[in-house]
XYZ file of N, CA and C in Angstrom:
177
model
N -73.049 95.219 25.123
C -73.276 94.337 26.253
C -73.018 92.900 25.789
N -72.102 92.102 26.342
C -71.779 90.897 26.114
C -73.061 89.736 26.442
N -73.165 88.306 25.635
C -74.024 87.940 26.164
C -74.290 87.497 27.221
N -73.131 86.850 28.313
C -73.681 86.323 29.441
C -74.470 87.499 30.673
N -73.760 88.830 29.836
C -74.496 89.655 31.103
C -75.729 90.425 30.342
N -75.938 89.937 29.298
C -77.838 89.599 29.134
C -78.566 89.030 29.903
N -78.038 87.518 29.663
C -78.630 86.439 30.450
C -78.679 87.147 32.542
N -77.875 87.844 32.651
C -77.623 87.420 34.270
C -78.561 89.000 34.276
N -78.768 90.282 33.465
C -79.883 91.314 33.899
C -81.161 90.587 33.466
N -81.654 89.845 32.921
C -82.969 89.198 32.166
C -83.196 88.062 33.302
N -82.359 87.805 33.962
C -82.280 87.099 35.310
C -82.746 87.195 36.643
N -81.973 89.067 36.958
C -81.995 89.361 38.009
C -83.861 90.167 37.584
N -83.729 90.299 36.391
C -85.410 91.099 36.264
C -86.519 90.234 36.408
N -86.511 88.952 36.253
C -86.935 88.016 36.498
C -87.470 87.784 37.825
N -86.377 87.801 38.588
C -86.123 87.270 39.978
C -86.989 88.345 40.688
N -86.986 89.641 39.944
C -87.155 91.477 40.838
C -88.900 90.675 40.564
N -89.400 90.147 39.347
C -91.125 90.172 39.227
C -91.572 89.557 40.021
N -90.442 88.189 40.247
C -91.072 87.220 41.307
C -91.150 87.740 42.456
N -90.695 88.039 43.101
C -90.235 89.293 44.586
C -91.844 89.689 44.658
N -91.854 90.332 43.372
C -92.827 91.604 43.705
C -94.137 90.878 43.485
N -94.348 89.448 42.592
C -95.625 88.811 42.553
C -95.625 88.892 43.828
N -95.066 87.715 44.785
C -95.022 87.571 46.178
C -95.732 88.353 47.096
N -95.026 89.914 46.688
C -95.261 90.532 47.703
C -96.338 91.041 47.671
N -96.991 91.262 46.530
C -98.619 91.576 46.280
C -99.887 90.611 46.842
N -98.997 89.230 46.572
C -99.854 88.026 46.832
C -100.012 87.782 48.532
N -98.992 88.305 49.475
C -98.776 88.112 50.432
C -99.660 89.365 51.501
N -99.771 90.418 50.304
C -100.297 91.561 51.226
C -101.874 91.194 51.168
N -102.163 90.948 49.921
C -103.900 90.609 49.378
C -104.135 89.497 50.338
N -103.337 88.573 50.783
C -104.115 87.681 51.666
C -104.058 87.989 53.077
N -103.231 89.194 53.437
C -103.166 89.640 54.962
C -104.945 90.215 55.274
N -104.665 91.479 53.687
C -105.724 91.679 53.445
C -107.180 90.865 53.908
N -107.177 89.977 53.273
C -108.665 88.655 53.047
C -108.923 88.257 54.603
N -107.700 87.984 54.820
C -107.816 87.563 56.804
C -108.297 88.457 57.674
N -107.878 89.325 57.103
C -108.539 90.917 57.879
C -110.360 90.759 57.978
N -111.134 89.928 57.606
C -112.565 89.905 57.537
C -112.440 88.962 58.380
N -113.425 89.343 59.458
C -114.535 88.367 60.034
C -115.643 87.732 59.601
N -115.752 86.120 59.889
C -116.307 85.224 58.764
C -118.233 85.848 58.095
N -118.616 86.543 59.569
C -119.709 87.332 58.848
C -119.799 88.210 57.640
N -118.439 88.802 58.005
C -118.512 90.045 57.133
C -117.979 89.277 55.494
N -117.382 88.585 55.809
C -117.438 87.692 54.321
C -118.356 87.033 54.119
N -119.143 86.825 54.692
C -120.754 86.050 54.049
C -121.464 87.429 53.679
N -121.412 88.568 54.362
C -122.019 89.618 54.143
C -121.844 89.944 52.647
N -120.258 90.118 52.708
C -119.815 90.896 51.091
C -120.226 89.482 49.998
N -120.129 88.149 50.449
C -120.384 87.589 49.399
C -122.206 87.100 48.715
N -122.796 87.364 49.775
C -124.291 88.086 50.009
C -124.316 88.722 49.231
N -123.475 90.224 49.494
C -123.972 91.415 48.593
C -123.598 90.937 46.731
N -122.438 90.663 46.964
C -122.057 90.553 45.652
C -123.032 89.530 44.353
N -123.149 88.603 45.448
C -124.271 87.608 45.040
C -125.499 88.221 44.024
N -126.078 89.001 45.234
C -127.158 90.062 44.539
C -127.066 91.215 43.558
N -125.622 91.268 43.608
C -125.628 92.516 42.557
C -125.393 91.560 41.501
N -125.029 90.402 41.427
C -124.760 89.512 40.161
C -126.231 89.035 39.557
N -126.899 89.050 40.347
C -128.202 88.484 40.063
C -129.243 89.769 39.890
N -128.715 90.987 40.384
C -129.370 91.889 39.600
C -129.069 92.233 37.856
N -127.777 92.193 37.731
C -127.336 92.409 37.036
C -127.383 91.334 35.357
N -127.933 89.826 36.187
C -128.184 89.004 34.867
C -129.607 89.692 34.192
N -130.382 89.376 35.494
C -131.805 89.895 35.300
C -132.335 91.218 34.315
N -131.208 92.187 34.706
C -131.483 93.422 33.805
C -130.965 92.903 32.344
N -129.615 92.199 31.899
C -129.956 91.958 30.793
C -130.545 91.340 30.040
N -131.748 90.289 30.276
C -132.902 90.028 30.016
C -133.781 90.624 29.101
């Protein structure tokens, strides 16, 4: 394999991660919108408490 068509597959693989960061990043926040603002005080409520159970037990 010659070098410039290193450079241009190490390129296009590049280009394929960015794509796919994107598209992960784009679904996770369709995702996040999908909650109603209760239900995110709810889960961050819950989570809250399991964090604070969880210091407490290692005590």
């Amino acid at each position: 394999m010659d070098r410039n068509r290193r450079w241009k597959v190490l390129g296009l693989a590049g280009l394929a991660g960015v794509v796919a960061t994107g598209v992960l990043v784009a679904r996770d926040e369709r995702t996040r919108r999908a909650y109603s603002p209760d239900e995110v005080r709810d889960r961050l409520q819950q989570r809250l408490d399991e964090a604070e159970r969880s210091a407490s037990d290692d005590r």
